[in-house]
CSV table of C-alpha atoms and ligand atoms in Angstrom, one decimal:
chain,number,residue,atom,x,y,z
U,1,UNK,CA,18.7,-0.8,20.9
U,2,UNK,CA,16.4,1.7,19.3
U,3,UNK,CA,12.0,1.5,19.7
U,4,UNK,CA,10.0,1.4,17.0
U,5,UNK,CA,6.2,1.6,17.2
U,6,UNK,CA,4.4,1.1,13.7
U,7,UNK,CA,0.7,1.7,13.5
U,8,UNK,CA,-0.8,-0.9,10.5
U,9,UNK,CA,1.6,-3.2,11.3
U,10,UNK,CA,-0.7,-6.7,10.1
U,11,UNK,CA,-1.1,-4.5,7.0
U,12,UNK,CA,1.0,-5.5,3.5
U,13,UNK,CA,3.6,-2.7,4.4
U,14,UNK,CA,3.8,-2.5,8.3
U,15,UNK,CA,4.8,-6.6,7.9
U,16,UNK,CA,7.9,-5.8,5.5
U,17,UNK,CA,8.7,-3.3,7.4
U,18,UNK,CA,8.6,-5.0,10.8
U,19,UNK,CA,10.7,-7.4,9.6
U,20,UNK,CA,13.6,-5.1,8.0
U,21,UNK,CA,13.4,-3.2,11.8
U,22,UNK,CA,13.5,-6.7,13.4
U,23,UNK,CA,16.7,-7.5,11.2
U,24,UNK,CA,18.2,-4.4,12.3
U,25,UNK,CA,17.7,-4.8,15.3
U,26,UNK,CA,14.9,-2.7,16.5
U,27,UNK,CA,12.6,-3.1,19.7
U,28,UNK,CA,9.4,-3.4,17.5
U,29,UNK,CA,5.8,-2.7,18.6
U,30,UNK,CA,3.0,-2.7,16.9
U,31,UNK,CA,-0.3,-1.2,17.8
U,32,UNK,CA,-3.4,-4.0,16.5
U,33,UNK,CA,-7.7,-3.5,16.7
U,34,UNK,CA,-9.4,-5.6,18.5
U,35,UNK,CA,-11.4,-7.7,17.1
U,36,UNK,CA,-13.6,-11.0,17.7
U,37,UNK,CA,-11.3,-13.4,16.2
U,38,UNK,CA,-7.7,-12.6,17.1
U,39,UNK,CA,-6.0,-12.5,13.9
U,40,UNK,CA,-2.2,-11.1,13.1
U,41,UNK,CA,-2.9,-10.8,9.6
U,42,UNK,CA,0.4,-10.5,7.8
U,43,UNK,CA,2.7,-10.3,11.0
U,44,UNK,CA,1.5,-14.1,11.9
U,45,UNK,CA,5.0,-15.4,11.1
U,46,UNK,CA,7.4,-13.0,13.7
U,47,UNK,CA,4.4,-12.2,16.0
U,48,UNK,CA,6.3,-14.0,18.8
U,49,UNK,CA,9.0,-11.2,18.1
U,50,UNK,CA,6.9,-8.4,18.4
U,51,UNK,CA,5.1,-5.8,21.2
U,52,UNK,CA,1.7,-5.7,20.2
U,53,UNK,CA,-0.1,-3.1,21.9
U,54,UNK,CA,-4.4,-3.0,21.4
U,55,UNK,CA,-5.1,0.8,20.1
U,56,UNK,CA,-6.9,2.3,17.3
U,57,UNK,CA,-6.1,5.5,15.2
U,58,UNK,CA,-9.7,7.2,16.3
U,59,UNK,CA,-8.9,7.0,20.2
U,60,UNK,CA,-5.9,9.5,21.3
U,61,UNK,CA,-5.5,7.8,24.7
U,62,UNK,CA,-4.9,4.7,23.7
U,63,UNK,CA,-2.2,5.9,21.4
U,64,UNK,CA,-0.8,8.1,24.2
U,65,UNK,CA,-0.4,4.8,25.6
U,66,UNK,CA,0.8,2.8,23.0
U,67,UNK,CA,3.5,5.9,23.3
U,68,UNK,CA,4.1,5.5,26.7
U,69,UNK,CA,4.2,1.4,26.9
U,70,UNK,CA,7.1,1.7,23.9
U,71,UNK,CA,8.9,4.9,24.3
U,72,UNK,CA,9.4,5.1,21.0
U,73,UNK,CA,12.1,6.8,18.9
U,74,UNK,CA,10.6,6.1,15.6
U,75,UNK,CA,7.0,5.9,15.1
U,76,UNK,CA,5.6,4.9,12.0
U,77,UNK,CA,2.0,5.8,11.2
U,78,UNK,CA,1.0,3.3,8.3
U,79,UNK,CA,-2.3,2.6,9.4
U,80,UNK,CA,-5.2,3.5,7.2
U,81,UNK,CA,-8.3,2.5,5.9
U,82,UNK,CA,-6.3,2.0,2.4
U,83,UNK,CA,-8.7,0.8,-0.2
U,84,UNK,CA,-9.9,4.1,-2.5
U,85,UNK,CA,-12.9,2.1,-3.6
U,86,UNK,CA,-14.4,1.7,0.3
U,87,UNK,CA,-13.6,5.4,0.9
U,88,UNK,CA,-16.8,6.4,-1.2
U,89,UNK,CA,-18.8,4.1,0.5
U,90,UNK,CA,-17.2,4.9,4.4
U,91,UNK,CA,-16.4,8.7,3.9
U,92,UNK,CA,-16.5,9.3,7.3
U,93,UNK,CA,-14.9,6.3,8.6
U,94,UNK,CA,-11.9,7.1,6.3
U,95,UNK,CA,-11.9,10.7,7.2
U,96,UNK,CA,-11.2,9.4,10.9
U,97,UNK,CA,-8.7,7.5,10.5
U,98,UNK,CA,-6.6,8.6,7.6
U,99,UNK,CA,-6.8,12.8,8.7
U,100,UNK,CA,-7.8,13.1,12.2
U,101,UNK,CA,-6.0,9.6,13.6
U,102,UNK,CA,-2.8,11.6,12.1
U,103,UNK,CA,-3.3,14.1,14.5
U,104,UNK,CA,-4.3,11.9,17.1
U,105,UNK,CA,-0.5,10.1,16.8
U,106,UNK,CA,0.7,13.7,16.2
U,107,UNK,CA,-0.6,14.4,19.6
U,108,UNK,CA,0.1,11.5,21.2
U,109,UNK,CA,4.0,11.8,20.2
U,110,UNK,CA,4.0,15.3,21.0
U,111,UNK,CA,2.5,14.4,24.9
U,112,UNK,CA,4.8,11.4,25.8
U,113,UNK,CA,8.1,11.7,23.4
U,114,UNK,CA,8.5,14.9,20.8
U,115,UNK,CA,12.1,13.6,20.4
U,116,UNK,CA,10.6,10.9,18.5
U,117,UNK,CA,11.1,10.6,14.9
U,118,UNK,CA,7.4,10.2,12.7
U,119,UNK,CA,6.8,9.1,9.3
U,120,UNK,CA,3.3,9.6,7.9
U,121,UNK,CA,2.4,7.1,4.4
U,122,UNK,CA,1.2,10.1,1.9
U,123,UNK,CA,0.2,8.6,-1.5
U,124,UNK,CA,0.7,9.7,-4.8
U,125,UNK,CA,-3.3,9.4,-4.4
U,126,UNK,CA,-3.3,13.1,-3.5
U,127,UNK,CA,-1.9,14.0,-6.9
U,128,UNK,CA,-5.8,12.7,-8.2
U,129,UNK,CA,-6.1,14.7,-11.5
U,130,UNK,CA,-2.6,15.0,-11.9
U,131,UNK,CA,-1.1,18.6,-12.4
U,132,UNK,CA,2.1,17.5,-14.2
U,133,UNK,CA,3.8,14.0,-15.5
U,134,UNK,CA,5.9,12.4,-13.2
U,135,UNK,CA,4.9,13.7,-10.0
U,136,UNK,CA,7.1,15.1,-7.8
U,137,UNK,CA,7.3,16.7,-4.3
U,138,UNK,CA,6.5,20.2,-5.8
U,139,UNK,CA,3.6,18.8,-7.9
U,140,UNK,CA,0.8,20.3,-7.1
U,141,UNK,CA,-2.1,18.1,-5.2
U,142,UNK,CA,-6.0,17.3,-6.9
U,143,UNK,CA,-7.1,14.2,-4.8
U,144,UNK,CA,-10.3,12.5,-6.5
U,145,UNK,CA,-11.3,10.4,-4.3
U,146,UNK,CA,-12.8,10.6,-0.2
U,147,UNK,CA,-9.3,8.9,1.1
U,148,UNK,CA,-7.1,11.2,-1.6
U,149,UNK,CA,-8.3,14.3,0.2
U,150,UNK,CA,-8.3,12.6,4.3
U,151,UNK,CA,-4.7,11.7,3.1
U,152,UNK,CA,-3.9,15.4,1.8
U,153,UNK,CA,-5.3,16.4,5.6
U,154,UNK,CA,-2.7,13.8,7.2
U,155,UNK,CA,0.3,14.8,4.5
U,156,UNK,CA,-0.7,18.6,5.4
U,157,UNK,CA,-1.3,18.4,9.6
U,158,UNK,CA,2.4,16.5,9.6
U,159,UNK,CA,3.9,19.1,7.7
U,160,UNK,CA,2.3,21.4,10.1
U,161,UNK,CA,3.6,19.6,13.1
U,162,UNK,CA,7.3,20.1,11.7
U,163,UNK,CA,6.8,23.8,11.4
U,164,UNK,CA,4.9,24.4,14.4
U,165,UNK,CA,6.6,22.4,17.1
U,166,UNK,CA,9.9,21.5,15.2
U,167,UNK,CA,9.0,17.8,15.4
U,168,UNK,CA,11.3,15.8,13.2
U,169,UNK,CA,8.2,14.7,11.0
U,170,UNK,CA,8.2,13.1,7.4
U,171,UNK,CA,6.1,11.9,5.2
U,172,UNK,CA,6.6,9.5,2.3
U,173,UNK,CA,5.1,10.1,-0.9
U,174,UNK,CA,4.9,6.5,-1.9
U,175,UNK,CA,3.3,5.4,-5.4
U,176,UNK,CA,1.6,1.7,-5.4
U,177,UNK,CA,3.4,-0.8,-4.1
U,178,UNK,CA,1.9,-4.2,-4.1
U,179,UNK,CA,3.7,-7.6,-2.7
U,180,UNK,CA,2.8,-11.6,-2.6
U,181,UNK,CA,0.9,-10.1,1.0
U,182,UNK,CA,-1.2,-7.5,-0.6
U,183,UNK,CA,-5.1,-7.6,-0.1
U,184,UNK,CA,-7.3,-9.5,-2.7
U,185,UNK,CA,-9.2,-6.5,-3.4
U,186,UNK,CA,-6.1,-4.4,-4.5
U,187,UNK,CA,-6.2,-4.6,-8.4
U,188,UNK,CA,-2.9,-6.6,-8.8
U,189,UNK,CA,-3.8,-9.2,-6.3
U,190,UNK,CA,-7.3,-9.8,-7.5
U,191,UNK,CA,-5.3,-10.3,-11.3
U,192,UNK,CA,-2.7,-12.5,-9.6
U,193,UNK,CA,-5.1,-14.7,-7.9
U,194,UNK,CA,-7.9,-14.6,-10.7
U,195,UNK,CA,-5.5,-15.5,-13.1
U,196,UNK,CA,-4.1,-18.8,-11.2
U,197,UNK,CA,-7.9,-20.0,-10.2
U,198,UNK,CA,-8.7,-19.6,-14.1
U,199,UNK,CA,-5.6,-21.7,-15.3
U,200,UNK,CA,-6.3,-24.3,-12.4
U,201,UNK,CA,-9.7,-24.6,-14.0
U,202,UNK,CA,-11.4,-23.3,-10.0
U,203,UNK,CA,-12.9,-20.1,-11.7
U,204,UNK,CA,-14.1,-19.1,-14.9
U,205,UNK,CA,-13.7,-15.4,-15.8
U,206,UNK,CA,-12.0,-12.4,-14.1
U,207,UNK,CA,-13.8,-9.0,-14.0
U,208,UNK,CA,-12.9,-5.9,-14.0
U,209,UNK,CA,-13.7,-1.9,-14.0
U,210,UNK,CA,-11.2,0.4,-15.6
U,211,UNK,CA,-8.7,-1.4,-17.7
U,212,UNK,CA,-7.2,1.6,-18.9
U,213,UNK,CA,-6.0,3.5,-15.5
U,214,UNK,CA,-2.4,3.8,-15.2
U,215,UNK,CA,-0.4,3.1,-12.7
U,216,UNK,CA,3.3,3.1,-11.4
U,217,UNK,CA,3.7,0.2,-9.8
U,218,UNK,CA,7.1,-1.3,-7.3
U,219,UNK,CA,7.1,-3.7,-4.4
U,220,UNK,CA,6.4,-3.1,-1.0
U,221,UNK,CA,9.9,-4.9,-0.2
U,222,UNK,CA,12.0,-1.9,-1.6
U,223,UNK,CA,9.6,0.7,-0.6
U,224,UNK,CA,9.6,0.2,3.6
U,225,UNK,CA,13.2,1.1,3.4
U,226,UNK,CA,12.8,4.0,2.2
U,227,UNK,CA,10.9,4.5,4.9
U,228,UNK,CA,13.0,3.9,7.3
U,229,UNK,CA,15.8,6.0,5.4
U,230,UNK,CA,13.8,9.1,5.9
U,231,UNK,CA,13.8,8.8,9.3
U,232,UNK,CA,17.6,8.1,9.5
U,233,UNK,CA,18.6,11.9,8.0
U,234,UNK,CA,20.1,15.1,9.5
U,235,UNK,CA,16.7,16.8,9.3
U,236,UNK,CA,13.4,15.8,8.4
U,237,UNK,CA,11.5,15.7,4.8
U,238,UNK,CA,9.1,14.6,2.5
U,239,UNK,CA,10.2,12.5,-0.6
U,240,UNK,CA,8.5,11.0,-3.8
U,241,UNK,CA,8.9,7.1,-3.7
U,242,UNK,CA,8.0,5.3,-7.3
U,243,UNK,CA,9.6,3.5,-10.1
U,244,UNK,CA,9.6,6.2,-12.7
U,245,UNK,CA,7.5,3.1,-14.6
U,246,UNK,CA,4.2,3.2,-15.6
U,247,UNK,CA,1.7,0.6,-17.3
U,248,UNK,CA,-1.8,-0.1,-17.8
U,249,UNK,CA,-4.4,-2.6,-15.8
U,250,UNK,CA,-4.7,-3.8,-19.2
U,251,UNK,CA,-0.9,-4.5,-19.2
U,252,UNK,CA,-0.5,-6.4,-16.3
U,253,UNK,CA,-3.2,-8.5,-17.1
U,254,UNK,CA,-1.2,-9.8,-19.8
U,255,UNK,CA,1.6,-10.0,-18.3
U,256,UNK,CA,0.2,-12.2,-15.0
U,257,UNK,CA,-1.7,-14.4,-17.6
U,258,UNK,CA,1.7,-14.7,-19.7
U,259,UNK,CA,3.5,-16.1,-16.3
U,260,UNK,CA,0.7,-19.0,-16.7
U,261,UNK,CA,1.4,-19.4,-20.2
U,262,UNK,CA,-1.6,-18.2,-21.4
U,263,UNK,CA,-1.6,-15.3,-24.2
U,264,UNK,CA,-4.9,-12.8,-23.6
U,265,UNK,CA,-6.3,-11.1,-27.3
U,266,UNK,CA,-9.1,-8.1,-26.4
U,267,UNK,CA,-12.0,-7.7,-28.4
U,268,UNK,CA,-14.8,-5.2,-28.4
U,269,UNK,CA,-14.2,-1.9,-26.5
U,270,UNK,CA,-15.4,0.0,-23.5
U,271,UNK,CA,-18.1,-2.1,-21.3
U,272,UNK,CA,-18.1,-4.6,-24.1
U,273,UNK,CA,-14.5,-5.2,-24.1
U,274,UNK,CA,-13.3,-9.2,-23.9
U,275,UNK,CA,-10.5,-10.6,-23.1
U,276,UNK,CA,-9.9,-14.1,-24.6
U,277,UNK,CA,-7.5,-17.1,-24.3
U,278,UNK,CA,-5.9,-17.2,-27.3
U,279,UNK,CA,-5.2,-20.7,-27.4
U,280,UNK,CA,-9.1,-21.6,-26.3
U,281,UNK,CA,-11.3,-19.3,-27.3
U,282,UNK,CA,-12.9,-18.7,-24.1
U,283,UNK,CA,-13.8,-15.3,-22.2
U,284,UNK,CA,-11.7,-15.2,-19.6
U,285,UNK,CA,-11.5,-11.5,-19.0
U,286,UNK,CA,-15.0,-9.3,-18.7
U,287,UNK,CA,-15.5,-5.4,-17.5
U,288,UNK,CA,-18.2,-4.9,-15.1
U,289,UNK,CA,-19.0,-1.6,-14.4
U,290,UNK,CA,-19.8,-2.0,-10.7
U,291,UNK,CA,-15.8,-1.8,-10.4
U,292,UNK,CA,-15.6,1.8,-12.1
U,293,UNK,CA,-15.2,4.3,-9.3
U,294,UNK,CA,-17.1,7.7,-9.2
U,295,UNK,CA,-14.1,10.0,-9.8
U,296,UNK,CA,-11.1,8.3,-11.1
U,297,UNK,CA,-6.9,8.7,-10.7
U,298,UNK,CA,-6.0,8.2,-14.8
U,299,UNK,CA,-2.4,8.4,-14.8
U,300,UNK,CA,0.6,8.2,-12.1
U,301,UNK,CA,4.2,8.0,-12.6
U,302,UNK,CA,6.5,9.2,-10.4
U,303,UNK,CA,9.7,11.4,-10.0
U,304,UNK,CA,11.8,9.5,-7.5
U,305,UNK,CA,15.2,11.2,-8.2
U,306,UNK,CA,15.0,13.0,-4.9
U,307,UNK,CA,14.9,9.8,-2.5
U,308,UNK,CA,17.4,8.4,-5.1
U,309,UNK,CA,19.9,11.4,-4.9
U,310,UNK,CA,19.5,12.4,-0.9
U,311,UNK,CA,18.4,8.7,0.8
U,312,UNK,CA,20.6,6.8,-1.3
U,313,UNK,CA,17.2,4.7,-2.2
U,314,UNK,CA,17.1,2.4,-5.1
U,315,UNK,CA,14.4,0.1,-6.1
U,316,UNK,CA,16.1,-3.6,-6.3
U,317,UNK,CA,12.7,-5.1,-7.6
U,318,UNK,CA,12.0,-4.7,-11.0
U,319,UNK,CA,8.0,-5.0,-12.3
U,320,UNK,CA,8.2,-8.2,-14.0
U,321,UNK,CA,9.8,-10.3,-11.6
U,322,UNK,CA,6.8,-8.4,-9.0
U,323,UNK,CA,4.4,-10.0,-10.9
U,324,UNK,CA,6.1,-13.2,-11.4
U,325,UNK,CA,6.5,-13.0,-7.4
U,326,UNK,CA,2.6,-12.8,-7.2
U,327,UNK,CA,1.6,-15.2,-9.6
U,328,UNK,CA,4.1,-17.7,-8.0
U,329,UNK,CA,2.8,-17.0,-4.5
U,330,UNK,CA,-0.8,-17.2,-5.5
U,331,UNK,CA,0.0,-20.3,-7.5
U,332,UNK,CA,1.2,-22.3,-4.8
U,333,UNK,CA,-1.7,-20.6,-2.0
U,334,UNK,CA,-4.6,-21.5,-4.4
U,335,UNK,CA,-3.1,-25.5,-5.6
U,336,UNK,CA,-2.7,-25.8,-1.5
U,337,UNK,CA,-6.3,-24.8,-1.2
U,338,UNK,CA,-7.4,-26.7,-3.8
U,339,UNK,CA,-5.4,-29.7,-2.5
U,340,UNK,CA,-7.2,-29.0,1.0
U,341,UNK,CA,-10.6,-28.7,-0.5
U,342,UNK,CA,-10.5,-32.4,-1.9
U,343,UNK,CA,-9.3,-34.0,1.2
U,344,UNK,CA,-12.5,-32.3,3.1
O,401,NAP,P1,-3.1,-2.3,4.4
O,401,NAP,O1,-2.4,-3.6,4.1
O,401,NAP,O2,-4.5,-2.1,4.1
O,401,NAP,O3,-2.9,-2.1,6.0
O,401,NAP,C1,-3.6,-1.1,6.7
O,401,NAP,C2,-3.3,-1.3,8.2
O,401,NAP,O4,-4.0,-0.3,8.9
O,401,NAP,C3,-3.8,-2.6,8.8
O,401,NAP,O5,-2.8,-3.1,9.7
O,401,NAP,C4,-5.1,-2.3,9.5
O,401,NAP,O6,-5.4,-3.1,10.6
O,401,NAP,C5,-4.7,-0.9,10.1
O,401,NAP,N1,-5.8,0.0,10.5
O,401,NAP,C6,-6.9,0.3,9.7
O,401,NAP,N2,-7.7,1.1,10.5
O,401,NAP,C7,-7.1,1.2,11.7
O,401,NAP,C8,-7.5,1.9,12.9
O,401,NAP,N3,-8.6,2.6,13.0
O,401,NAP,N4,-6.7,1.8,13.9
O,401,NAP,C9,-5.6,1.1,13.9
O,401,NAP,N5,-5.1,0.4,12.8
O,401,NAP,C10,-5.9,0.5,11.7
O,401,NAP,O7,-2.3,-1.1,3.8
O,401,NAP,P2,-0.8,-1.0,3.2
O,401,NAP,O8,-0.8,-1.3,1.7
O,401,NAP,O9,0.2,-1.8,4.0
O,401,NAP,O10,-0.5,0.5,3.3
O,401,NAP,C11,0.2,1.1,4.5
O,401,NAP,C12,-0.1,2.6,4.5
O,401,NAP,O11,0.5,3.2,3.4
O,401,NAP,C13,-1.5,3.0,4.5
O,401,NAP,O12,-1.6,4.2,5.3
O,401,NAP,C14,-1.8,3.3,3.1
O,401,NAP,O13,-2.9,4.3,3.0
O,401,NAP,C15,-0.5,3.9,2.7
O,401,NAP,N6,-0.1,3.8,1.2
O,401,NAP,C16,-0.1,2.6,0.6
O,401,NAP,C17,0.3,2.5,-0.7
O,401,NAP,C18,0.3,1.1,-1.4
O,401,NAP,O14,0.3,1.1,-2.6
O,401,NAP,N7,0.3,0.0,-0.7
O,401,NAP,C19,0.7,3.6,-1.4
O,401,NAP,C20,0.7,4.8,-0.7
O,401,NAP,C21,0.3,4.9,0.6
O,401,NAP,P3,-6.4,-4.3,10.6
O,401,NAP,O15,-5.5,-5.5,10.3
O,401,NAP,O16,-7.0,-4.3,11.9
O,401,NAP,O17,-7.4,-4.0,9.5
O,402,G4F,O1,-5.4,-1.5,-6.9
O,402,G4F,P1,-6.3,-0.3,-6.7
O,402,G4F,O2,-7.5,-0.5,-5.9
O,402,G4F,O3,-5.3,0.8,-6.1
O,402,G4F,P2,-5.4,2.4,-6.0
O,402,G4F,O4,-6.8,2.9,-6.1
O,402,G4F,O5,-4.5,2.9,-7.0
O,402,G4F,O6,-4.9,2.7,-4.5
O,402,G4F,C1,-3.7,2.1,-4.0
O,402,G4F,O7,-2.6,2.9,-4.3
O,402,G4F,C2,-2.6,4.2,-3.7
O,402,G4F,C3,-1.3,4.9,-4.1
O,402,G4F,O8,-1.5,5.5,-5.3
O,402,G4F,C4,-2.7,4.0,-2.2
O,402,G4F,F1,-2.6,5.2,-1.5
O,402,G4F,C5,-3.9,3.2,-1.8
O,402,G4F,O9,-3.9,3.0,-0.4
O,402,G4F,C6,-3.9,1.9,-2.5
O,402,G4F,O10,-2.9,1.1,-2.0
O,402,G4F,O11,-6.7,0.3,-8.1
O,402,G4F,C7,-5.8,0.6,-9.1
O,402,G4F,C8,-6.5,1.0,-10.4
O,402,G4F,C9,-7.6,2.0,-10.2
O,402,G4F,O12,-7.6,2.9,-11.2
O,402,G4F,C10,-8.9,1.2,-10.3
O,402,G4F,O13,-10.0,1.9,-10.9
O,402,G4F,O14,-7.1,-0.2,-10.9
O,402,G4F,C11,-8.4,0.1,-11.3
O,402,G4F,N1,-9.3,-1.1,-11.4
O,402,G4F,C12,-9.8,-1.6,-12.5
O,402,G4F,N2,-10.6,-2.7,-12.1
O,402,G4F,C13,-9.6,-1.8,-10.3
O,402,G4F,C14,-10.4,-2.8,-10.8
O,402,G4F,N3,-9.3,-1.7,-9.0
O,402,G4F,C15,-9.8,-2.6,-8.1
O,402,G4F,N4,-9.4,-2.6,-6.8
O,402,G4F,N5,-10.6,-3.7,-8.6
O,402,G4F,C16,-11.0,-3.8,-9.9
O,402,G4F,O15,-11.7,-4.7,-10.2
């Protein structure tokens, strides 16, 4: 029976892939924050099944011990303050733990286990003001926001690692990959869940910054074995991991909305753009410009032939039936809530 220690693991992607290890059998720990109100996030459901051990990405001991408590042979570092939006607002924070926590587990493996395999999450964030369309591993890097370039430091000091010390170290190039567990203030859940409330008549209008940002969006599902893939190889890499799709914010809007069976016309343009319900009239879709961000990512699509060709990696979830996924999910939280809410 193989270890497994995964950093971020009551995150969207550190659940999925907890349970894929689980399923194949792994000895999984997970490293968790402390915090005032114990909370296992999205690993609530199999936490009876996993190791937790308390640790944080900006303290090298206590990741030398979560190394030492798990022997691990594969370590996955998905941890991350992830949201691009706070990253402006907690440069530094970010800085810590997306670039120098990398080191830290680096370090840490490096100290107790250097047999052990290590994935690092890259993001087709680094790619920012993109050189070339799709993306691929040779494309060059322009990150555009605070957590684009801490990322670019983690993507880099990994690389680095594998050079240096001949440490079996990959990272994954993953584009965005959302799921029925992703965080509210992701784009596609805040549509998903925005666009239930509104047809259950609990909220009146979603808003929005930039409608027009592309991106290339699969789910989480497919993309955590593709992690787990790069680990499994002859020799370490780094791979591209993306549907080769890419749509609007504007798009999916339409599409979620459609799954509720309502159709969305747009009037106006820029700041004064509108969405409306076709069938009522009403403004149900407004732009507010505290959502625009100071340096934006316009376009990402990516090149996933690589993983395809050499992992054997194939997404199995297409992009409508991930939305349908959400809105479903979301339907059935929010009418339970709502259900809740009138018993009170
Ligand atoms: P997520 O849901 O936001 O999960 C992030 C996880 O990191 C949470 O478990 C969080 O723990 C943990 N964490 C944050 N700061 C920490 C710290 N200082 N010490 C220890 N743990 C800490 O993110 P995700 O969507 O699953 O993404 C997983 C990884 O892939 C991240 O590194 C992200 O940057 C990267 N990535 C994501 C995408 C995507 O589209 N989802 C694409 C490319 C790369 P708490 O529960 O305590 O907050
Ligand atoms: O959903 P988002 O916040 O995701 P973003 O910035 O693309 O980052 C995600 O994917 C990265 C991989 O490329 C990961 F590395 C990262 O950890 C994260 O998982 O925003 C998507 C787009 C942006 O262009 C944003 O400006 O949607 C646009 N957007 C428009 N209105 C909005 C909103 N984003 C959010 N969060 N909220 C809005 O109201």
């Amino acid at each position: 029976m193989k270890n497994a220690l995964i950093t971020g693991i009551t995150g969207q992607d550190g659940s999925y892939l907890a349970e894929l290890l689980l399923e194949k059998g792994y000895n999984v720990y997970g490293i968790m924050r402390r915090k005032s109100v114990v909370d296992y996030g999205n690993v609530d459901h199999i936490k009876d099944k996993i190791n937790f051990i308390y640790a944080d990405m900006t303290d090298v001991i206590s990741l030398i011990n979560a190394m030492i408590i798990s022997q691990a042979d594969e370590v996955y570092n998905l941890a991350a303050q992830s949201f691009v939006a706070t990253s402006w607002e907690q440069p530094i924070a970010t800085a810590d733990i997306n670039a120098l926590g990398v080191t830290n587990m680096l370090e840490a493996i490096r100290t107790v286990k250097p047999s052990a395999h290590f994935y690092q999450a890259s993001t087709s964030e680094m790619f920012g003001l993109v050189q070339e369309i799709p993306q691929k591993e040779t494309t060059p890097f322009y990150p555009r926001s605070p957590y684009g370039v801490a990322k670019l430091y983690g993507h880099w000091i990994t690389k680095n690692y594998r050079e240096s010390y001949n440490l079996y170290a990959c990272s994954g190039i993953l584009f965005n990959h959302e799921s029925e567990r992703r965080g509210k203030e992701f784009v596609t859940r805040k549509i998903t869940d925005a666009v239930v409330r509104i047809k259950l008549g609990v909220q009146d209008h979603l808003e929005l910054g930039n409608m027009d940002s592309k991106r290339d969006w699969g789910h989480s599902k497919d993309y955590v074995k593709a992690m787990w893939l790069m680990l499994q190889q002859e020799t370490p890499d780094d791979y591209v991991i993306a549907t080769n799709e890419t749509r609007t914010v504007r798009e999916f809007v339409e599409i979620a909305f459609n799954h509720v069976g309502i159709t969305v016309e747009w009037q106006g343009t820029g700041v004064d753009e509108i969405g409306i319900d076709k069938t009522t009239g009403k403004t149900i879709v407004k732009i507010n410009p505290k959502f625009f961000r100071p340096a934006e990512v316009d376009i990402l699509l990516g090149d996933p032939t690589k993983a395809e060709t050499v992992l054997g990696w194939k997404r199995e979830i297409p992009f409508a039936n991930l939305v349908e996924r959400m809105v479903k999910n979301d339907m059935e939280l929010v009418t339970r809530e709502i259900k809740i809410s009138k018993l009170n």
